[in-house]
JSON list of C-alpha atoms in Angstrom, two decimals:
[
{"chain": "A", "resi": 1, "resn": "UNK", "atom": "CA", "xyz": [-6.05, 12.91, 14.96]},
{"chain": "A", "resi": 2, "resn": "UNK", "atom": "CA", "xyz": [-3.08, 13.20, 17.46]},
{"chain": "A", "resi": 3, "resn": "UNK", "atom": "CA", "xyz": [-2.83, 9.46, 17.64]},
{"chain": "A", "resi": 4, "resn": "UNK", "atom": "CA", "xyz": [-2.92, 9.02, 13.92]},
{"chain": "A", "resi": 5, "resn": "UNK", "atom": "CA", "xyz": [-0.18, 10.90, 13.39]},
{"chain": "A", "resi": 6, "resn": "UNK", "atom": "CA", "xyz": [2.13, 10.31, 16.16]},
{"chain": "A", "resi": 7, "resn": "UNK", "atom": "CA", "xyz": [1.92, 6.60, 15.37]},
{"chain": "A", "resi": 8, "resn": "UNK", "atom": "CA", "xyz": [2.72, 7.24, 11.96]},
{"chain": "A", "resi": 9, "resn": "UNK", "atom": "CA", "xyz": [5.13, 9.58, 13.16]},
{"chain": "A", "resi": 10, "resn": "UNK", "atom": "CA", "xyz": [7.05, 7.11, 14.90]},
{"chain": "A", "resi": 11, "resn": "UNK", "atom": "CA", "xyz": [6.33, 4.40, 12.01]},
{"chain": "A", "resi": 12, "resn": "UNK", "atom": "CA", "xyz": [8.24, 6.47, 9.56]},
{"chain": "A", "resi": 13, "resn": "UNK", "atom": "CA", "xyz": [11.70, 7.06, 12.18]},
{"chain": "A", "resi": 14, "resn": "UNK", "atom": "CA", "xyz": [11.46, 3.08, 12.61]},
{"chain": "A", "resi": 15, "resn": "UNK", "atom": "CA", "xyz": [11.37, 2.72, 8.87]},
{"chain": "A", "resi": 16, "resn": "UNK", "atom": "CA", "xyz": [13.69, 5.65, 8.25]},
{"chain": "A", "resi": 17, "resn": "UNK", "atom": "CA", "xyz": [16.50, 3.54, 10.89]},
{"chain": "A", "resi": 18, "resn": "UNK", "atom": "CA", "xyz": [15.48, 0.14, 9.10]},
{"chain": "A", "resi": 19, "resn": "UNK", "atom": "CA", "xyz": [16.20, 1.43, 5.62]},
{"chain": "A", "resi": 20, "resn": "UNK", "atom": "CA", "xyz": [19.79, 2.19, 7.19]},
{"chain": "A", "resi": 21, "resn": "UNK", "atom": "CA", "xyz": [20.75, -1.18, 8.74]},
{"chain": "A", "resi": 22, "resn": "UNK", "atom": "CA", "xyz": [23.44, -2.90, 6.27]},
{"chain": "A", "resi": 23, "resn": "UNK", "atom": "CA", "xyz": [24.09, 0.01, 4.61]},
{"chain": "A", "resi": 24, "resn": "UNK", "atom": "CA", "xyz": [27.95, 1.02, 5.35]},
{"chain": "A", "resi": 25, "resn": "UNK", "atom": "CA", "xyz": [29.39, 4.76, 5.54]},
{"chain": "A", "resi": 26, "resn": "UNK", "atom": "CA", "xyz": [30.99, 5.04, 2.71]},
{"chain": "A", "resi": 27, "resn": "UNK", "atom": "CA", "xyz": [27.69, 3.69, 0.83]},
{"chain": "A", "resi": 28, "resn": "UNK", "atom": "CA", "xyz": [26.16, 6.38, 2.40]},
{"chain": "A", "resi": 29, "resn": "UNK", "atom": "CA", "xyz": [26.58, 9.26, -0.34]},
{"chain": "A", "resi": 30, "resn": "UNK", "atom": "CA", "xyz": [26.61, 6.36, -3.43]},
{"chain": "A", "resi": 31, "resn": "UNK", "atom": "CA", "xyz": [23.93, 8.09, -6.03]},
{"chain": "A", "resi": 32, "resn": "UNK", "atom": "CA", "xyz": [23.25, 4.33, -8.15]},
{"chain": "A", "resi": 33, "resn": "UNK", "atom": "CA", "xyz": [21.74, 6.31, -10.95]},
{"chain": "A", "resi": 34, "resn": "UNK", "atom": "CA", "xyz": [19.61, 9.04, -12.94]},
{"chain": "A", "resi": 35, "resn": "UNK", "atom": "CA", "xyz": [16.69, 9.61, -10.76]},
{"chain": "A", "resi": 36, "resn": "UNK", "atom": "CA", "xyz": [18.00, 8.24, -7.65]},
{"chain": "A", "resi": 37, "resn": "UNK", "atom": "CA", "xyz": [20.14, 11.34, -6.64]},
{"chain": "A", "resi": 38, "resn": "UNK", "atom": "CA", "xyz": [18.94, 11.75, -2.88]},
{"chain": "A", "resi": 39, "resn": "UNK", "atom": "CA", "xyz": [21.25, 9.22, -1.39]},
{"chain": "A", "resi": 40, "resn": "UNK", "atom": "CA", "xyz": [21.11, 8.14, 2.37]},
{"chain": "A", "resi": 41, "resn": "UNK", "atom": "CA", "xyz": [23.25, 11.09, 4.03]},
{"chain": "A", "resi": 42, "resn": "UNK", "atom": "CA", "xyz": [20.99, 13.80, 2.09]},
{"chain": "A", "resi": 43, "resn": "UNK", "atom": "CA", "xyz": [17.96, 12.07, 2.71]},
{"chain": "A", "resi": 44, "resn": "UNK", "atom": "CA", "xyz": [18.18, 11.67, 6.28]},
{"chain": "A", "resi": 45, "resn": "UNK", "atom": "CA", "xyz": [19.55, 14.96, 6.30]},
{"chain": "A", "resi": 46, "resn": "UNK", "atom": "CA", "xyz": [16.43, 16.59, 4.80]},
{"chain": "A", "resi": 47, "resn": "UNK", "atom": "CA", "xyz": [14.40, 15.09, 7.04]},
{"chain": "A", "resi": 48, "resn": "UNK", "atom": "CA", "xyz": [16.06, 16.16, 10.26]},
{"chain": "A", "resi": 49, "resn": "UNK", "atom": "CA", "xyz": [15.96, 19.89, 8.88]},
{"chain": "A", "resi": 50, "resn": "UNK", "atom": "CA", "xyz": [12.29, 19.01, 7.82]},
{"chain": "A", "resi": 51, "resn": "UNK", "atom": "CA", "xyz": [11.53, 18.58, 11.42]},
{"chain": "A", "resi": 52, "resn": "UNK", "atom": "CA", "xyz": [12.92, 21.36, 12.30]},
{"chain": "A", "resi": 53, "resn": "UNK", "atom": "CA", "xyz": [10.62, 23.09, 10.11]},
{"chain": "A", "resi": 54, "resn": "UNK", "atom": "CA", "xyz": [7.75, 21.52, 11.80]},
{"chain": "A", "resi": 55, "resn": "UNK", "atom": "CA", "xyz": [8.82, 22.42, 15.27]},
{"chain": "A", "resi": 56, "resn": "UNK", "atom": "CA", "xyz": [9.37, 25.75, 13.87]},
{"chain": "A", "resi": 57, "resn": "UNK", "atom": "CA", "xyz": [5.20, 25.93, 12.40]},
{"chain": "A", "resi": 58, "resn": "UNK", "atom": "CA", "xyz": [4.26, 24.45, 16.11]},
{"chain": "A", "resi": 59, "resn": "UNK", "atom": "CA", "xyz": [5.79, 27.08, 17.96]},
{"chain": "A", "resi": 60, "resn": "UNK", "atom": "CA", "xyz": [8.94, 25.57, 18.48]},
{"chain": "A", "resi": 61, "resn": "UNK", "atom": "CA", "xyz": [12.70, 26.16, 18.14]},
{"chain": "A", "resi": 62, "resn": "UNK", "atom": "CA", "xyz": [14.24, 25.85, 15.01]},
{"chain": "A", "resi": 63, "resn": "UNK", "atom": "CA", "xyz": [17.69, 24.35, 16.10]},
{"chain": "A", "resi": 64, "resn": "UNK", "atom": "CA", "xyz": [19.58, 23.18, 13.13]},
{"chain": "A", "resi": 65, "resn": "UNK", "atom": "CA", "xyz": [22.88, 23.84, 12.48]},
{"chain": "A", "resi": 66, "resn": "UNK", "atom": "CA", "xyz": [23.43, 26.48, 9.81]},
{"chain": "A", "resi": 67, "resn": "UNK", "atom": "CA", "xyz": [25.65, 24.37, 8.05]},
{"chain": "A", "resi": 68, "resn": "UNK", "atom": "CA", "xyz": [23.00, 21.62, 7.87]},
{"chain": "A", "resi": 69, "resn": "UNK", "atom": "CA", "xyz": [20.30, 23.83, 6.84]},
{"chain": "A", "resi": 70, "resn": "UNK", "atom": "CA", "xyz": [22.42, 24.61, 3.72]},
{"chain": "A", "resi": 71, "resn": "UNK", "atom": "CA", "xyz": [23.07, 21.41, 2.74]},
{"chain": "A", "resi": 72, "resn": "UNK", "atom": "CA", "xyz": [19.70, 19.60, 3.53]},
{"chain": "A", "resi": 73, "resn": "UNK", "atom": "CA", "xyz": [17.45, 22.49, 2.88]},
{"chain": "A", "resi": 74, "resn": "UNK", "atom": "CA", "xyz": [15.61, 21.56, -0.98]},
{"chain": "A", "resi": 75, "resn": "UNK", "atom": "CA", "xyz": [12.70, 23.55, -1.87]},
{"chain": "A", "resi": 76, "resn": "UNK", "atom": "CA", "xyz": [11.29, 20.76, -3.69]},
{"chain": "A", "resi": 77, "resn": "UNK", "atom": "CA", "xyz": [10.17, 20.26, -8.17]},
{"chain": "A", "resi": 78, "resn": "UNK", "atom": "CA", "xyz": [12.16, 22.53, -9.44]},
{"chain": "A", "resi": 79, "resn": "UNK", "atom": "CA", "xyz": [15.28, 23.12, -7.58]},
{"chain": "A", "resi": 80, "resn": "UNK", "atom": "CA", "xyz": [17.87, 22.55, -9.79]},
{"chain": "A", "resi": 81, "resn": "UNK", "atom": "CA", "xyz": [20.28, 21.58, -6.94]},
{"chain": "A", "resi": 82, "resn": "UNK", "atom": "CA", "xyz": [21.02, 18.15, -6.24]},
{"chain": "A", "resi": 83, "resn": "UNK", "atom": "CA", "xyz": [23.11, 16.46, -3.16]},
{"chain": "A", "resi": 84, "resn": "UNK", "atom": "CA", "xyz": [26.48, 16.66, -3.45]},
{"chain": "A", "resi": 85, "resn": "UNK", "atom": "CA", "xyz": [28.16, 13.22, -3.36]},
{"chain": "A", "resi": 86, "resn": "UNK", "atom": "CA", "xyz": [31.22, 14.01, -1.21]},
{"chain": "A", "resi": 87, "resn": "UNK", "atom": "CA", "xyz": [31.11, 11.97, 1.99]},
{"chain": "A", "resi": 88, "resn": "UNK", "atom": "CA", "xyz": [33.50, 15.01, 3.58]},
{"chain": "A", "resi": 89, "resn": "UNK", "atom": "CA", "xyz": [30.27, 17.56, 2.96]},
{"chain": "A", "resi": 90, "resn": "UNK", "atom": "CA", "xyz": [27.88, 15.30, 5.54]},
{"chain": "A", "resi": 91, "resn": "UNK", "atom": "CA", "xyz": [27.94, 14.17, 8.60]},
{"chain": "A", "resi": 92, "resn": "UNK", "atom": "CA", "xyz": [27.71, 10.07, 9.76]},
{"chain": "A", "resi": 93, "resn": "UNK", "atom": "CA", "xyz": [25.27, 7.71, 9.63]},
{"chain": "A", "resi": 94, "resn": "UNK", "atom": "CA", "xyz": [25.10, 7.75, 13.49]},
{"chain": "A", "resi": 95, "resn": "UNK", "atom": "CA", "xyz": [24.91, 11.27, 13.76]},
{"chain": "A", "resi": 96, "resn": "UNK", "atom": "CA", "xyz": [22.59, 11.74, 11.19]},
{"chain": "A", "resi": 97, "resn": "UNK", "atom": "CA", "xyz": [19.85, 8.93, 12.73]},
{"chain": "A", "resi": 98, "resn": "UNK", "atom": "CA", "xyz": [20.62, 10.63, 15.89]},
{"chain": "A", "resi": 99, "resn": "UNK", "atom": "CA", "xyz": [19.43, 14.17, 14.86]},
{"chain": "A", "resi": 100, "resn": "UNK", "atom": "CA", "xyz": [16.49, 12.80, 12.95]},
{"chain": "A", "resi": 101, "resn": "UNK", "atom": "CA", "xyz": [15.32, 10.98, 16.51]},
{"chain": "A", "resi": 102, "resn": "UNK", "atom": "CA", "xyz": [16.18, 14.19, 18.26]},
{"chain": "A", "resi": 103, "resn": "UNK", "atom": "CA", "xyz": [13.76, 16.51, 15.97]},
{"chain": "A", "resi": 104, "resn": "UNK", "atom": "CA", "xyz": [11.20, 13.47, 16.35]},
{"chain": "A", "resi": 105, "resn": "UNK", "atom": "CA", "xyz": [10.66, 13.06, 19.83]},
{"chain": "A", "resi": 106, "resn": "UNK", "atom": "CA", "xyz": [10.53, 17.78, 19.67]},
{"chain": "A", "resi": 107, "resn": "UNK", "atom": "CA", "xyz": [8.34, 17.47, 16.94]},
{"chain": "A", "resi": 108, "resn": "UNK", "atom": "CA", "xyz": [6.19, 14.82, 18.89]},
{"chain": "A", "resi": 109, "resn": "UNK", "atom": "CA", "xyz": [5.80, 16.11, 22.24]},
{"chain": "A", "resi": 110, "resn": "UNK", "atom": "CA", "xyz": [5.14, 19.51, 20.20]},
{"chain": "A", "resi": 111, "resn": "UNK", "atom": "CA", "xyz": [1.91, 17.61, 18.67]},
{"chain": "A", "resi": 112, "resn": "UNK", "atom": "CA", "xyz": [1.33, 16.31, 22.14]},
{"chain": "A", "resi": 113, "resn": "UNK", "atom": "CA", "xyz": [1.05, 19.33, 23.78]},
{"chain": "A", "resi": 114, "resn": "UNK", "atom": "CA", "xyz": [-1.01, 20.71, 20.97]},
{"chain": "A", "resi": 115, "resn": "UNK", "atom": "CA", "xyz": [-4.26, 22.69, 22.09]},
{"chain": "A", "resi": 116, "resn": "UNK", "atom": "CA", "xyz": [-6.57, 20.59, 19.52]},
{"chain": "A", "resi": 117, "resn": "UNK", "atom": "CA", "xyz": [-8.34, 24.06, 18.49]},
{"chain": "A", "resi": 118, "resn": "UNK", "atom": "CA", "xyz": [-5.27, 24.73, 16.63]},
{"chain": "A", "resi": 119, "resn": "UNK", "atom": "CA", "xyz": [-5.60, 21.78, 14.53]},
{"chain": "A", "resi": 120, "resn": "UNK", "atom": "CA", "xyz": [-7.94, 23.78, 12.29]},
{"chain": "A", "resi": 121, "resn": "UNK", "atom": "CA", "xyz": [-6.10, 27.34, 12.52]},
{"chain": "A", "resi": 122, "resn": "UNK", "atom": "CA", "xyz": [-5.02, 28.85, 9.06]},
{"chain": "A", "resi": 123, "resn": "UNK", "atom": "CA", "xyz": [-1.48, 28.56, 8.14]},
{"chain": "A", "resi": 124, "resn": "UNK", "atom": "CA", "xyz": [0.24, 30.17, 5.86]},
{"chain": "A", "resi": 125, "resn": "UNK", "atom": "CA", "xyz": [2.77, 28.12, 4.19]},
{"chain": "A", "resi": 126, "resn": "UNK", "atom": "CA", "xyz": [3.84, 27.01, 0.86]},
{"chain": "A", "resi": 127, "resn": "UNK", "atom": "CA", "xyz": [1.28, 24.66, -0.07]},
{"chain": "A", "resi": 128, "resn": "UNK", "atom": "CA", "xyz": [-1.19, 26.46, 1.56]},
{"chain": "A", "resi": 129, "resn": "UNK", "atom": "CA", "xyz": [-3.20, 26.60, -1.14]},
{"chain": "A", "resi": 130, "resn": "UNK", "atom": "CA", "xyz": [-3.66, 23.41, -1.18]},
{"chain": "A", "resi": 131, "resn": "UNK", "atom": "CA", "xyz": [-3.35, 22.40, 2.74]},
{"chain": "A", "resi": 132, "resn": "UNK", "atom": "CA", "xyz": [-5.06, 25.18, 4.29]},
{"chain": "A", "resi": 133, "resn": "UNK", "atom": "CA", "xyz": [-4.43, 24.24, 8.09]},
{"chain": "A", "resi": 134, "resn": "UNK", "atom": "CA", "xyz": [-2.24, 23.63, 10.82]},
{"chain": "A", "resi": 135, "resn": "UNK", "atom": "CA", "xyz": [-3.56, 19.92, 10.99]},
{"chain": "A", "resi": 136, "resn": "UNK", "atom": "CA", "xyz": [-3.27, 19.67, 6.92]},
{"chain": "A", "resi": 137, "resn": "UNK", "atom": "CA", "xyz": [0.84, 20.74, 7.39]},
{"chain": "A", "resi": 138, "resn": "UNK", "atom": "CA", "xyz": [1.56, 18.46, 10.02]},
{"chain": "A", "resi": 139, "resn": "UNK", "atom": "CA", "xyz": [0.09, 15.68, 8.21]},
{"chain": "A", "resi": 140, "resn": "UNK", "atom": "CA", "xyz": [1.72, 16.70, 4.90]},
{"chain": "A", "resi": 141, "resn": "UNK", "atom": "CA", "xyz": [5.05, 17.12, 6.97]},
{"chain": "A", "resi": 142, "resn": "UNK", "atom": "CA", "xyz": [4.80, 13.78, 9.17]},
{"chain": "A", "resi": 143, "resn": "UNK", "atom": "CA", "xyz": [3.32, 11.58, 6.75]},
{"chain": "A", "resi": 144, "resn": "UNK", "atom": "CA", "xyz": [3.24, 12.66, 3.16]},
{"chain": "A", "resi": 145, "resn": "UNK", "atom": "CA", "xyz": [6.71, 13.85, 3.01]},
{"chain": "A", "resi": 146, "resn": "UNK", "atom": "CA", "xyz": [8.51, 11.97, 5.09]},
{"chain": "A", "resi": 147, "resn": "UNK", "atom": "CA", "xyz": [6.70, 8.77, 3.47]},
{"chain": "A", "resi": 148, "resn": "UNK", "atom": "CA", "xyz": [7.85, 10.40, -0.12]},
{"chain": "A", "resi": 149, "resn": "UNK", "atom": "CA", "xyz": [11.37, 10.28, 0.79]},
{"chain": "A", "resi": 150, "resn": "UNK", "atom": "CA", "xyz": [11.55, 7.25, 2.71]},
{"chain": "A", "resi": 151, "resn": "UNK", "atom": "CA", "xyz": [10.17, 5.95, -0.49]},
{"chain": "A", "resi": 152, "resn": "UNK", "atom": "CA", "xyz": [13.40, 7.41, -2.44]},
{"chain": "A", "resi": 153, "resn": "UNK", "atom": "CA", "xyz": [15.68, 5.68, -0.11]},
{"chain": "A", "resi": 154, "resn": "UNK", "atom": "CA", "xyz": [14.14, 2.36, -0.29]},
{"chain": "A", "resi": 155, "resn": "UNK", "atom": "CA", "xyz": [14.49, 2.84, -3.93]},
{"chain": "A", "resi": 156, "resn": "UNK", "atom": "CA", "xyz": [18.56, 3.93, -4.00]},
{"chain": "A", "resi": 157, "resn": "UNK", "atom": "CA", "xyz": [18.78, 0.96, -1.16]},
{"chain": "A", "resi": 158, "resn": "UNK", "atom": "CA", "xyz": [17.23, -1.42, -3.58]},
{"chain": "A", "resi": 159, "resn": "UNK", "atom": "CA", "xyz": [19.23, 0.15, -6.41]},
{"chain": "A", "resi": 160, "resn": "UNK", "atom": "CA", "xyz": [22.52, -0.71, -4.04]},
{"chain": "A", "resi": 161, "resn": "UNK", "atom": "CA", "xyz": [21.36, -4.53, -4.19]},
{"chain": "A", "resi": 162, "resn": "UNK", "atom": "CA", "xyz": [20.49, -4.11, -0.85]},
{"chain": "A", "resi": 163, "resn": "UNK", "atom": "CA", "xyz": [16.98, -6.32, 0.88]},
{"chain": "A", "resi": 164, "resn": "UNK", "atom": "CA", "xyz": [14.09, -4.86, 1.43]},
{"chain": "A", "resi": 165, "resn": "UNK", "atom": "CA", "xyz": [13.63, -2.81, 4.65]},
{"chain": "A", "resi": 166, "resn": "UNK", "atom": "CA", "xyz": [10.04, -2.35, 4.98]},
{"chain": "A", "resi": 167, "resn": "UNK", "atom": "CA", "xyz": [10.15, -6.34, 4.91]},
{"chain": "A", "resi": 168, "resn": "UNK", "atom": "CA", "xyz": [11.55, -6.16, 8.46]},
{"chain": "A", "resi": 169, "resn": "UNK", "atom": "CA", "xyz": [8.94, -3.93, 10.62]}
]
């Protein structure tokens, strides 16, 4: 299972740095249209502070910046908040993609070093209703949502008349 989801661990940051090439700062914060509110800075954003949250559930730090924790943190159907399209509120591309590889290659040598009887343990966690263990999160949280909002930005990219990314891998 470790495999699995490293590979498609690392899958998703390739894709995540693909869906960014040829788009230019000040594109970055653009929201095209109804529906397609989580531009490029907030997406990327969320994710980094999404890993976070992962490394946090392995045992982990949780080293985000309070700041970004504010301004990425979404807690999901619902939340009437939506990113703010100021530019000044977010940080830069580069340092964006840079913290989202950071919290990868934690959250990855976390799942690495992961005692495989631990896959199974019982966590208790917001869908855990629904995704009962440890194993069940970190495939929701390395797969299913990344892959949801990687899926957002390829739509606002597409929106921006931009190529496909995916295309490229």
């Amino acid at each position: 299972m470790k495999t699995i989801l490293l590979n498609a661990y690392e899958f998703n940051l390739k894709y995540a740095e693909q869906l960014l090439i040829g788009v230019e700062e000040e594109m970055m914060c653009i929201c095209p249209s109804d529906g397609l509110e989580n531009h490029a800075a907030f997406t990327i954003g969320h994710l980094v502070s999404a890993a976070a949250l992962t490394s946090k559930y392995l045992g982990g730090p949780y080293d985000i910046n309070p700041q970004w924790e504010s301004l990425f943190k979404r807690k999901g159907p619902g939340d009437p908040r939506k990113p703010d399209v100021d530019s000044g509120q977010y940080p830069d591309k580069n340092t964006l993609l840079k913290a989202l590889t950071q919290q990868h290659r934690l959250v990855e040598q976390l799942i690495v070093d992961l005692d495989e009887k631990r896959i199974n343990e019982h966590v208790k966690w917001r869908f855990s209703d629904h995704l009962q263990s440890l194993g069940e999160l970190l495939y929701f949280m390395c797969i299913t949502h990344e892959s949801m909002h990687l899926g957002q930005l390829a739509a606002w990219r597409r929106a921006l008349g931009l190529p496909s990314a995916l295309s490229k891998l």
